[in-house]
Tab-separated table of C-alpha atoms in Angstrom:
chain	number	residue	atom	x	y	z
A	25	GLY	CA	-21.397	16.298	-15.552
A	26	ASP	CA	-24.959	14.926	-15.251
A	27	SER	CA	-27.587	16.609	-17.543
A	28	VAL	CA	-31.543	15.449	-18.626
A	29	THR	CA	-32.874	15.712	-22.147
A	30	GLN	CA	-36.793	15.656	-22.497
A	31	MET	CA	-38.086	15.968	-25.898
A	32	GLU	CA	-39.219	19.287	-27.203
A	33	GLY	CA	-42.656	20.248	-27.367
A	34	PRO	CA	-45.267	21.404	-26.972
A	35	VAL	CA	-46.871	18.000	-27.520
A	36	THR	CA	-50.430	18.085	-28.476
A	37	LEU	CA	-53.001	15.538	-28.485
A	38	SER	CA	-56.602	14.853	-28.720
A	39	GLU	CA	-58.608	13.412	-25.675
A	40	GLU	CA	-58.186	9.468	-25.106
A	41	ALA	CA	-55.302	9.396	-26.957
A	42	PHE	CA	-51.635	7.572	-25.567
A	43	LEU	CA	-49.190	9.595	-24.565
A	44	THR	CA	-45.094	9.564	-24.161
A	45	ILE	CA	-42.603	11.584	-23.448
A	46	ASN	CA	-39.079	11.143	-24.051
A	47	CYS	CA	-36.242	11.327	-21.470
A	48	THR	CA	-33.167	10.617	-21.499
A	49	TYR	CA	-29.920	11.455	-18.844
A	50	THR	CA	-26.380	11.337	-18.457
A	51	ALA	CA	-25.233	10.833	-14.502
A	52	THR	CA	-21.783	9.489	-13.028
A	53	GLY	CA	-23.605	7.240	-10.255
A	54	TYR	CA	-26.763	5.422	-9.533
A	55	PRO	CA	-28.985	8.063	-9.751
A	56	SER	CA	-32.968	8.315	-8.722
A	57	LEU	CA	-34.989	9.904	-11.305
A	58	PHE	CA	-38.479	11.410	-11.206
A	59	TRP	CA	-41.355	13.064	-13.295
A	60	TYR	CA	-42.594	16.456	-12.093
A	61	VAL	CA	-45.948	18.045	-13.384
A	62	GLN	CA	-46.494	21.885	-13.258
A	63	TYR	CA	-50.151	23.451	-14.302
A	64	PRO	CA	-50.623	26.620	-14.937
A	65	GLY	CA	-49.042	29.653	-12.115
A	66	GLU	CA	-48.458	26.668	-9.965
A	67	GLY	CA	-45.334	25.061	-8.665
A	68	LEU	CA	-44.191	21.570	-9.863
A	69	GLN	CA	-45.938	18.552	-7.924
A	70	LEU	CA	-44.291	14.977	-7.986
A	71	LEU	CA	-45.919	13.458	-10.136
A	72	LEU	CA	-43.763	9.282	-9.639
A	73	LYS	CA	-40.060	8.358	-9.289
A	74	ALA	CA	-37.872	5.527	-9.145
A	75	THR	CA	-35.426	4.791	-6.941
A	76	LYS	CA	-33.131	2.363	-9.003
A	77	ALA	CA	-32.907	0.317	-12.344
A	78	ASP	CA	-35.886	-1.960	-13.525
A	79	ASP	CA	-38.313	-0.287	-11.348
A	80	LYS	CA	-41.421	1.396	-12.454
A	81	GLY	CA	-42.866	4.477	-10.949
A	82	SER	CA	-47.181	4.932	-11.662
A	83	ASN	CA	-49.209	7.765	-10.496
A	84	LYS	CA	-52.584	8.954	-11.598
A	85	GLY	CA	-52.181	6.258	-15.127
A	86	PHE	CA	-49.189	7.450	-15.668
A	87	GLU	CA	-46.021	5.045	-15.923
A	88	ALA	CA	-41.822	5.800	-16.456
A	89	THR	CA	-39.550	2.660	-16.294
A	90	TYR	CA	-35.959	3.182	-14.632
A	91	ARG	CA	-33.725	2.074	-17.753
A	92	LYS	CA	-30.181	1.698	-17.169
A	93	GLU	CA	-29.210	0.092	-20.235
A	94	THR	CA	-30.318	2.742	-22.093
A	95	THR	CA	-30.421	5.586	-19.614
A	96	SER	CA	-34.361	6.411	-20.240
A	97	PHE	CA	-37.025	6.710	-18.241
A	98	HIS	CA	-39.713	7.925	-20.588
A	99	LEU	CA	-43.349	8.980	-19.092
A	100	GLU	CA	-46.461	6.970	-20.928
A	101	LYS	CA	-49.989	7.167	-20.251
A	102	GLY	CA	-52.688	5.052	-21.897
A	103	SER	CA	-55.503	7.403	-22.486
A	104	VAL	CA	-54.876	11.511	-21.949
A	105	GLN	CA	-57.948	13.969	-20.343
A	106	VAL	CA	-57.723	17.207	-20.366
A	107	SER	CA	-57.028	17.594	-17.659
A	108	ASP	CA	-53.459	16.573	-17.959
A	109	SER	CA	-52.530	19.718	-19.868
A	110	ALA	CA	-49.737	20.853	-18.084
A	111	VAL	CA	-45.924	21.261	-18.343
A	112	TYR	CA	-43.578	17.934	-17.499
A	113	PHE	CA	-40.592	18.042	-16.454
A	114	CYS	CA	-37.774	14.886	-16.240
A	115	ALA	CA	-35.004	15.049	-13.063
A	116	LEU	CA	-32.781	12.883	-11.879
A	117	SER	CA	-31.232	13.276	-8.224
A	118	GLU	CA	-27.467	11.981	-7.626
A	119	GLY	CA	-27.420	12.529	-3.676
A	120	TYR	CA	-23.722	11.807	-3.270
A	121	ASN	CA	-22.483	14.776	-2.456
A	122	PHE	CA	-25.487	17.081	-1.931
A	123	ASN	CA	-29.338	16.748	-2.861
A	124	LYS	CA	-28.771	18.773	-6.081
A	125	PHE	CA	-31.845	17.950	-9.190
A	126	TYR	CA	-30.870	18.187	-12.447
A	127	PHE	CA	-34.276	19.135	-14.084
A	128	GLY	CA	-34.982	18.612	-17.893
A	129	SER	CA	-36.251	21.976	-20.072
A	130	GLY	CA	-40.126	20.529	-19.390
A	131	THR	CA	-42.065	19.218	-21.634
A	132	LYS	CA	-45.769	21.396	-22.570
A	133	LEU	CA	-48.796	18.775	-23.074
A	134	ASN	CA	-51.910	19.964	-25.006
A	135	VAL	CA	-54.977	17.675	-24.790
A	136	LYS	CA	-58.074	18.675	-27.115
A	137	PRO	CA	-61.524	17.294	-26.168
B	21	ASP	CA	-51.435	19.621	6.361
B	22	GLY	CA	-47.526	20.497	5.649
B	23	GLY	CA	-46.511	22.288	2.818
B	24	ILE	CA	-44.349	24.862	1.666
B	25	THR	CA	-46.071	28.318	1.160
B	26	GLN	CA	-44.383	31.688	-0.735
B	27	SER	CA	-45.348	34.785	-0.576
B	28	PRO	CA	-46.112	37.139	-2.459
B	29	LYS	CA	-47.682	35.224	-5.366
B	30	TYR	CA	-46.901	38.391	-7.411
B	31	LEU	CA	-44.188	41.257	-6.712
B	32	PHE	CA	-43.503	43.974	-8.750
B	33	ARG	CA	-40.275	45.577	-8.691
B	34	LYS	CA	-38.863	49.120	-9.550
B	35	GLU	CA	-35.390	49.357	-10.913
B	36	GLY	CA	-32.755	49.224	-8.452
B	37	GLN	CA	-35.111	48.337	-5.891
B	38	ASN	CA	-34.408	45.472	-3.555
B	39	VAL	CA	-37.132	42.841	-3.247
B	40	THR	CA	-37.610	39.859	-1.045
B	41	LEU	CA	-39.104	36.637	-1.697
B	42	SER	CA	-40.891	34.744	1.261
B	43	CYS	CA	-40.504	30.658	1.730
B	44	GLU	CA	-41.372	28.729	4.688
B	45	GLN	CA	-42.133	25.383	5.338
B	46	ASN	CA	-43.950	23.135	8.285
B	47	LEU	CA	-42.248	19.832	6.862
B	48	ASN	CA	-39.683	19.912	8.965
B	49	HIS	CA	-37.173	19.273	6.158
B	50	ASP	CA	-33.632	20.089	6.421
B	51	ALA	CA	-32.820	21.343	3.017
B	52	MET	CA	-33.848	24.014	0.565
B	53	TYR	CA	-33.345	25.632	-2.790
B	54	TRP	CA	-34.419	28.313	-4.445
B	55	TYR	CA	-35.028	27.797	-8.309
B	56	ARG	CA	-35.592	30.692	-10.926
B	57	GLN	CA	-38.138	29.624	-14.386
B	58	ASP	CA	-37.846	31.421	-17.461
B	59	PRO	CA	-40.305	31.175	-19.823
B	60	GLY	CA	-40.138	27.763	-21.862
B	61	GLN	CA	-37.050	26.832	-19.844
B	62	GLY	CA	-36.742	24.634	-17.005
B	63	LEU	CA	-34.965	25.177	-14.016
B	64	ARG	CA	-31.770	26.805	-12.465
B	65	LEU	CA	-30.755	26.596	-9.089
B	66	ILE	CA	-29.795	29.972	-7.327
B	67	TYR	CA	-29.190	29.046	-3.776
B	68	TYR	CA	-29.496	26.317	-1.542
B	69	SER	CA	-29.393	25.359	2.306
B	70	GLN	CA	-28.116	21.911	4.058
B	71	ILE	CA	-28.581	23.258	7.586
B	72	VAL	CA	-29.959	26.362	9.243
B	73	ASN	CA	-27.306	28.933	9.147
B	74	ASP	CA	-25.098	27.770	5.852
B	75	PHE	CA	-26.300	27.875	2.384
B	76	GLN	CA	-24.409	27.470	-1.010
B	77	LYS	CA	-24.585	29.182	-4.112
B	78	GLY	CA	-26.213	27.510	-7.011
B	79	ASP	CA	-25.566	27.704	-10.655
B	80	ILE	CA	-27.041	31.623	-11.089
B	81	ALA	CA	-26.355	32.855	-7.644
B	82	GLU	CA	-25.184	36.520	-8.903
B	83	GLY	CA	-27.068	39.599	-7.634
B	84	TYR	CA	-29.295	37.593	-5.190
B	85	SER	CA	-28.562	36.427	-1.713
B	86	VAL	CA	-30.105	34.212	0.648
B	87	SER	CA	-30.132	33.675	4.667
B	88	ARG	CA	-31.482	30.603	7.001
B	89	GLU	CA	-31.682	31.862	10.670
B	90	LYS	CA	-34.796	29.081	10.954
B	91	LYS	CA	-34.881	25.578	9.866
B	92	GLU	CA	-38.547	26.898	8.885
B	93	SER	CA	-37.333	29.897	6.539
B	94	PHE	CA	-35.206	30.484	3.543
B	95	PRO	CA	-35.857	34.097	2.262
B	96	LEU	CA	-34.287	35.230	-1.328
B	97	THR	CA	-33.274	38.929	-1.999
B	98	VAL	CA	-33.308	39.573	-5.149
B	99	THR	CA	-30.384	42.954	-5.356
B	100	SER	CA	-30.353	45.453	-7.805
B	101	ALA	CA	-27.034	43.955	-9.698
B	102	GLN	CA	-29.608	41.136	-10.823
B	103	LYS	CA	-29.797	42.718	-14.156
B	104	ASN	CA	-32.548	40.905	-15.781
B	105	PRO	CA	-35.023	39.506	-12.387
B	106	THR	CA	-37.963	39.209	-14.086
B	107	ALA	CA	-39.006	35.498	-14.070
B	108	PHE	CA	-40.822	32.602	-11.660
B	109	TYR	CA	-39.162	31.977	-8.773
B	110	LEU	CA	-39.659	28.441	-6.868
B	111	CYS	CA	-38.583	27.758	-3.385
B	112	ALA	CA	-38.051	23.469	-2.643
B	113	SER	CA	-37.195	21.456	0.195
B	114	SER	CA	-36.106	17.753	1.074
B	115	ILE	CA	-36.095	15.827	4.214
B	116	ASP	CA	-32.490	15.025	4.048
B	117	ILE	CA	-29.885	15.889	2.537
B	118	GLN	CA	-28.066	12.344	2.428
B	119	ALA	CA	-29.153	9.251	0.646
B	120	GLU	CA	-33.076	9.571	2.095
B	121	GLY	CA	-33.109	13.177	0.599
B	122	ASN	CA	-32.358	11.892	-3.216
B	123	ARG	CA	-35.120	9.245	-2.819
B	124	VAL	CA	-38.022	11.014	-1.982
B	125	GLY	CA	-37.605	13.946	-4.159
B	126	TYR	CA	-38.772	17.206	-3.056
B	127	THR	CA	-41.730	19.261	-2.425
B	128	PHE	CA	-42.243	22.379	-4.205
B	129	GLY	CA	-44.164	26.047	-3.050
B	130	SER	CA	-46.280	27.307	-5.690
B	131	GLY	CA	-44.112	30.000	-6.706
B	132	THR	CA	-43.651	33.992	-6.659
B	133	ARG	CA	-43.402	36.043	-10.325
B	134	LEU	CA	-41.966	38.974	-9.751
B	135	THR	CA	-42.107	41.648	-12.629
B	136	VAL	CA	-39.482	44.369	-13.287
B	137	VAL	CA	-41.789	47.767	-13.434
């Protein structure tokens, strides 16, 4: 079945460091891929998305490229800030039957000043 | 501004008691969802609804019930049959169950933290 695998956290970085959070997926069709961010005590917010192979999603300095050949959608940011500290979820949606999302287990990011 | 409102933000339940979590959206979205999140874990789907007066079980529906009498509302009842209800509950919605929904993604509420006392 469909699934999403994320790197385990927590990830701890100093401010201005480069961030990569790995995400790989398994899907039978042509999924759309998403990254969501969750700040403490809050719901999830859509960070970026890509709907087909080779698409690059970007928002707030974060980027992720839909790689069909490696079934990956890694999240990157060139220079993290303390305010980026949150939990990041990778997700996919097949959409052929119903709009069910498959979420990864989340990766907690801690950015230190 | 449109969005999803979950209430209350914090809820305490006594043993053997049923409680209902509210979820209201003014986005005119067709589909609504309930997820459960446990500490350090991902999201697990409880129930979802594609249309008014219809809903389907997700992966962990036992001990929960829902209704969808209005497009805007999708309340979740945590019954006494749910043996471990302490968790963070998230409601979400999407514009359409078919192709558009899967390209746009979900909109989430801010969650309800339920604790058994």
